PDB file of C-alpha atoms in Angstrom:
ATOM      1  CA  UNK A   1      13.075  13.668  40.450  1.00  0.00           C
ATOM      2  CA  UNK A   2      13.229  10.917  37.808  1.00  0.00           C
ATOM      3  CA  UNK A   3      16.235  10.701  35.309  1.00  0.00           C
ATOM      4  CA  UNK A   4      13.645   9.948  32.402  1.00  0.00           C
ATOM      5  CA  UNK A   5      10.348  11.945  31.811  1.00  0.00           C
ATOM      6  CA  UNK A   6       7.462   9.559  31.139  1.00  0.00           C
ATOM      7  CA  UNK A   7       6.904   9.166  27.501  1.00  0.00           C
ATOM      8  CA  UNK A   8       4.535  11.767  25.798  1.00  0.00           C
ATOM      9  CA  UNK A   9       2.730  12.231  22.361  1.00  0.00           C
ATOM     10  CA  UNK A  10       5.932  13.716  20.731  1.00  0.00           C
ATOM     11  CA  UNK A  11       8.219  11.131  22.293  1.00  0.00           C
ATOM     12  CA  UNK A  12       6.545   7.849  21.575  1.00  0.00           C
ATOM     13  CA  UNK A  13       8.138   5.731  18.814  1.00  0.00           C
ATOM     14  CA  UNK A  14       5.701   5.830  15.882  1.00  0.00           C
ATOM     15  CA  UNK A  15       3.261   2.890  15.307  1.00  0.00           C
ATOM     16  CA  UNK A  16       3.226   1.146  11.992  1.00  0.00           C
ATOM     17  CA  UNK A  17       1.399  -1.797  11.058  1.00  0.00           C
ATOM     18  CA  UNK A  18       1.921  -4.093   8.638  1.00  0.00           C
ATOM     19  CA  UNK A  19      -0.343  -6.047   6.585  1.00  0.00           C
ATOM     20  CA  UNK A  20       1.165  -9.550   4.932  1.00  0.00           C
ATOM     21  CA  UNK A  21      -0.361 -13.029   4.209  1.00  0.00           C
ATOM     22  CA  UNK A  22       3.682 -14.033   4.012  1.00  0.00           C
ATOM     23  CA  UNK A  23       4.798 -14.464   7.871  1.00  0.00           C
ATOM     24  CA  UNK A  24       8.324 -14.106   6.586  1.00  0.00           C
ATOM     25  CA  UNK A  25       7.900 -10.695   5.253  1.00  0.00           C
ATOM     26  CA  UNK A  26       5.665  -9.626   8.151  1.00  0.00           C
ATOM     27  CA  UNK A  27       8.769 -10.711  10.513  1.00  0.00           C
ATOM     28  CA  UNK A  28      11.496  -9.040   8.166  1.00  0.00           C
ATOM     29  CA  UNK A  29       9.507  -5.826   8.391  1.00  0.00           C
ATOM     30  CA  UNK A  30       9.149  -5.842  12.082  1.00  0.00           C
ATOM     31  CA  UNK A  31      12.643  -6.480  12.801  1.00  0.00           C
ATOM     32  CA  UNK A  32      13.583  -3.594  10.051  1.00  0.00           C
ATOM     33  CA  UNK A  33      10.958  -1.483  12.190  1.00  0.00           C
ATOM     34  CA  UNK A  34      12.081  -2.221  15.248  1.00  0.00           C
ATOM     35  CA  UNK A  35      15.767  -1.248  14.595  1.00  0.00           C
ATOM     36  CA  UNK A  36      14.684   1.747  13.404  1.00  0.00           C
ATOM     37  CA  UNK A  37      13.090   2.606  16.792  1.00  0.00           C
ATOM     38  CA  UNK A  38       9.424   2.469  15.489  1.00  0.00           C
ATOM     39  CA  UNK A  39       6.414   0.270  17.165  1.00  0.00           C
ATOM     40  CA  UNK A  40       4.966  -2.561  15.086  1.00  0.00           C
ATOM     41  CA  UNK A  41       1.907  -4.027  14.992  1.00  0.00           C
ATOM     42  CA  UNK A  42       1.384  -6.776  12.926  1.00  0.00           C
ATOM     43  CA  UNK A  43      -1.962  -8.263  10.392  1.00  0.00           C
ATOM     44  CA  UNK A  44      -2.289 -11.739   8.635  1.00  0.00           C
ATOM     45  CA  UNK A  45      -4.818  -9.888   6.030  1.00  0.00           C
ATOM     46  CA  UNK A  46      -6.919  -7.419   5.432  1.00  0.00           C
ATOM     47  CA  UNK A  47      -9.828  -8.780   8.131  1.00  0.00           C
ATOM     48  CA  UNK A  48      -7.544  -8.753  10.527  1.00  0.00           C
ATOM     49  CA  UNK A  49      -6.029  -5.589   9.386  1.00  0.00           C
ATOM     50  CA  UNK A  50      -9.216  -3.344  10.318  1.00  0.00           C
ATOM     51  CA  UNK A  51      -9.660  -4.221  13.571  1.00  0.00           C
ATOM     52  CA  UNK A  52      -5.910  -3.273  15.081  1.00  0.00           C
ATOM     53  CA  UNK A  53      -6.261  -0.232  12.685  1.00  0.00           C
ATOM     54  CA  UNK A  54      -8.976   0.653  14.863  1.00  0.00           C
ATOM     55  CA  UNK A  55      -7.260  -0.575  18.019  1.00  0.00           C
ATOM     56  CA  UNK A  56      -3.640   0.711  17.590  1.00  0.00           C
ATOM     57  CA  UNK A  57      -4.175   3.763  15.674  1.00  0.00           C
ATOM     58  CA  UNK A  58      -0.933   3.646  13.629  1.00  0.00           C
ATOM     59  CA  UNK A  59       1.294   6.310  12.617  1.00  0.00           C
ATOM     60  CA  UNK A  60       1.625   4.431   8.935  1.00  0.00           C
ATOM     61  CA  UNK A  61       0.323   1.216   7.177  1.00  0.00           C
ATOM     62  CA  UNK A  62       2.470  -1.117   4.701  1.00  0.00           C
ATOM     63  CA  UNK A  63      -0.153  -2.781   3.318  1.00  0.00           C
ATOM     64  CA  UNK A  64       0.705  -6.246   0.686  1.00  0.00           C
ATOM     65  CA  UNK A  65      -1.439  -6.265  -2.102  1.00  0.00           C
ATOM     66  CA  UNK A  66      -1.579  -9.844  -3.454  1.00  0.00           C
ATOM     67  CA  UNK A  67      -3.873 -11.408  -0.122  1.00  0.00           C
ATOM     68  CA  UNK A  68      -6.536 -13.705   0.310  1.00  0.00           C
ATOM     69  CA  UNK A  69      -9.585 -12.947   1.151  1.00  0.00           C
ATOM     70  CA  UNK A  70      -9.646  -9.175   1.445  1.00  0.00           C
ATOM     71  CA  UNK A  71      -6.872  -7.846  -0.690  1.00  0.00           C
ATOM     72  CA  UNK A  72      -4.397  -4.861  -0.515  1.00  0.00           C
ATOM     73  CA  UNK A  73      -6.438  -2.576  -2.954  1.00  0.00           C
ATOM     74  CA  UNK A  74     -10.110  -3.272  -0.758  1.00  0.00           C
ATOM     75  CA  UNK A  75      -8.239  -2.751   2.682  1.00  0.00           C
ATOM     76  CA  UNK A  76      -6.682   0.410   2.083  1.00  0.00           C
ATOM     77  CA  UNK A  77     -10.231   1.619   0.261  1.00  0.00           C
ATOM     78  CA  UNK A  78     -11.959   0.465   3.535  1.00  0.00           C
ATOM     79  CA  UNK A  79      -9.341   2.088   5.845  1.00  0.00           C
ATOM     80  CA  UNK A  80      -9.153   5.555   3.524  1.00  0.00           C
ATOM     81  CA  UNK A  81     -13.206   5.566   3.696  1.00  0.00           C
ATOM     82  CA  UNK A  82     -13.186   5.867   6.970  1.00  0.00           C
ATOM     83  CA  UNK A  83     -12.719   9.506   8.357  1.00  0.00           C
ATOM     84  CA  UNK A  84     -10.613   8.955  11.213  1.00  0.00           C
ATOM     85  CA  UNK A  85      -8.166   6.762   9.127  1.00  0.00           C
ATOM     86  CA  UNK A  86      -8.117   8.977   5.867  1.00  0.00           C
ATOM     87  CA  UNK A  87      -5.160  10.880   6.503  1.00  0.00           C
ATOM     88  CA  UNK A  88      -3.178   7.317   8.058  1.00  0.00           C
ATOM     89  CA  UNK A  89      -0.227   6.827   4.912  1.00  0.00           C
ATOM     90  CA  UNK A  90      -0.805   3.374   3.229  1.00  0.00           C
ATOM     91  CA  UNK A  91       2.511   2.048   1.545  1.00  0.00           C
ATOM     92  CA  UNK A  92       1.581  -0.452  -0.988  1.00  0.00           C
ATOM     93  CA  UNK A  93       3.589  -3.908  -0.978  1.00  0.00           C
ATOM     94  CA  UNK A  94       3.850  -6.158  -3.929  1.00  0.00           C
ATOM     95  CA  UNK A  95       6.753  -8.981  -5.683  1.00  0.00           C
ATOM     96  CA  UNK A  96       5.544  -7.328  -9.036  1.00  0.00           C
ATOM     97  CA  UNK A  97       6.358  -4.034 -10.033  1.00  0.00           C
ATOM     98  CA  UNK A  98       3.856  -2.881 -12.128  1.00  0.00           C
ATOM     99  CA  UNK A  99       2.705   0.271 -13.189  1.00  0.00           C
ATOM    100  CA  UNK A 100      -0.823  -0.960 -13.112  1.00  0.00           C
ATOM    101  CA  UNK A 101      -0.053  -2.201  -9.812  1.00  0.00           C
ATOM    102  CA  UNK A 102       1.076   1.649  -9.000  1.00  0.00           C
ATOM    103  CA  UNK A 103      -1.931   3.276 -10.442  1.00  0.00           C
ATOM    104  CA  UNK A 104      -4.323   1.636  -8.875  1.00  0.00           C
ATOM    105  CA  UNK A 105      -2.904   1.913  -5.175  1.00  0.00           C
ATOM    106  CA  UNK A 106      -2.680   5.705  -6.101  1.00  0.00           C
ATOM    107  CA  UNK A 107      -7.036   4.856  -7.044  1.00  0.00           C
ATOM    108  CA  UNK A 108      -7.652   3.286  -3.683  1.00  0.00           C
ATOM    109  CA  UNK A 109      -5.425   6.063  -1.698  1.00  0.00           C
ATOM    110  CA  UNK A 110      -2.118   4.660  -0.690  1.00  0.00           C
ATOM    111  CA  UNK A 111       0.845   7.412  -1.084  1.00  0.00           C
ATOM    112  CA  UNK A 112       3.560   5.265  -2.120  1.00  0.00           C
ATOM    113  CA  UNK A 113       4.428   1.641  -3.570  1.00  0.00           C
ATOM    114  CA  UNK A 114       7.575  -0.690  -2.333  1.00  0.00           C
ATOM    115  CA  UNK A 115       8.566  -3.822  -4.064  1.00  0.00           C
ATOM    116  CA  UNK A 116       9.354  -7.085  -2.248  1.00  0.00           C
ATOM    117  CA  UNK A 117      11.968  -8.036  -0.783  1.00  0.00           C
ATOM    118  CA  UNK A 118      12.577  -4.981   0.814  1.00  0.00           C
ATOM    119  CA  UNK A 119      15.593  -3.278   2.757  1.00  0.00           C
ATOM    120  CA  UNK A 120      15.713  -2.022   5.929  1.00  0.00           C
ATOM    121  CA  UNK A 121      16.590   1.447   4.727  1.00  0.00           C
ATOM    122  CA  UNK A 122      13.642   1.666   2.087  1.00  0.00           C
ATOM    123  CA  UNK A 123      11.036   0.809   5.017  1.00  0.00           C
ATOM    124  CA  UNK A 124      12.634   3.397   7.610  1.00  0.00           C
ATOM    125  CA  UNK A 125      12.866   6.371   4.604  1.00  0.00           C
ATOM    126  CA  UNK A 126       8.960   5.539   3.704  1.00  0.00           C
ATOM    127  CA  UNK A 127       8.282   5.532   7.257  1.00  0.00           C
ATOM    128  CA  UNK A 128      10.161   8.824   7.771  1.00  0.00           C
ATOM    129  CA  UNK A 129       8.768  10.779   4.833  1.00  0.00           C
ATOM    130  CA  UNK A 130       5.184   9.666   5.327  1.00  0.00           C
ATOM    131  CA  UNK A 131       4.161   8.964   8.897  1.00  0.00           C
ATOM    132  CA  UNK A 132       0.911  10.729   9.912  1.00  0.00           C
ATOM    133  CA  UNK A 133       1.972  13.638  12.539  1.00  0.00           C
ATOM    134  CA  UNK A 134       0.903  12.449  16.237  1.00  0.00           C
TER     135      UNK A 134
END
């Protein structure tokens, strides 16, 4: 008999991905993540965002706002329009802490808003209270 069963659905660390153009912020989170026992995947932008949504199925998505190309606002629309992403949390990442800012995440369908930098502790909490039950 082996000491350890072999992980299952409810035992699996959580996946989150997170979305930054800033590689410093993208490695800050996944260290904070990874402390806090969760699985990270990490995008450059939003292009690169939708395909390992669609590849890692994550638990939650911190998604910056302020990117080229695709920003924060279309990438979470794209993700929320699709049905078997709709219910996936987006956290909303941004230096500026605007209520604008706020309202329009809340438009596109993200459930919360974090301003840069970040601590470990805010990223774990937002993890905890809004990751998408396996």
């Amino acid at each position: 008999m082996s000491p350890e069963a072999p992980p299952n659905e409810s035992t699996r660390p959580a996946k989150v991905l997170v979305i930054d153009d800033s590689n410093t912020i993208r490695r800050s989170a996944e260290i904070f993540l990874r402390q806090g026992g969760f699985e990270v995947v990490l995008a450059e932008d939003g292009f690169d965002a939708l395909s390992k949504v669609n590849d890692h199925d994550p638990a939650l998505i911190f998604c910056d706002i302020l990117m080229p190309r695709l920003d924060g606002y279309q990438t979470c629309a794209i993700i929320k329009r699709n049905p078997r992403f709709a219910d996936v949390p987006v956290i909303m990442l941004s230096s500026k802490d605007g209520l604008f800012d706020k309202a329009r995440g809340r438009m596109v369908g993200s459930e919360d808003y974090l301003t840069k930098p970040f601590t470990k502790d805010q990223l774990i909490q937002a993890v905890q209270q809004y990751r998408r039950a396996a």
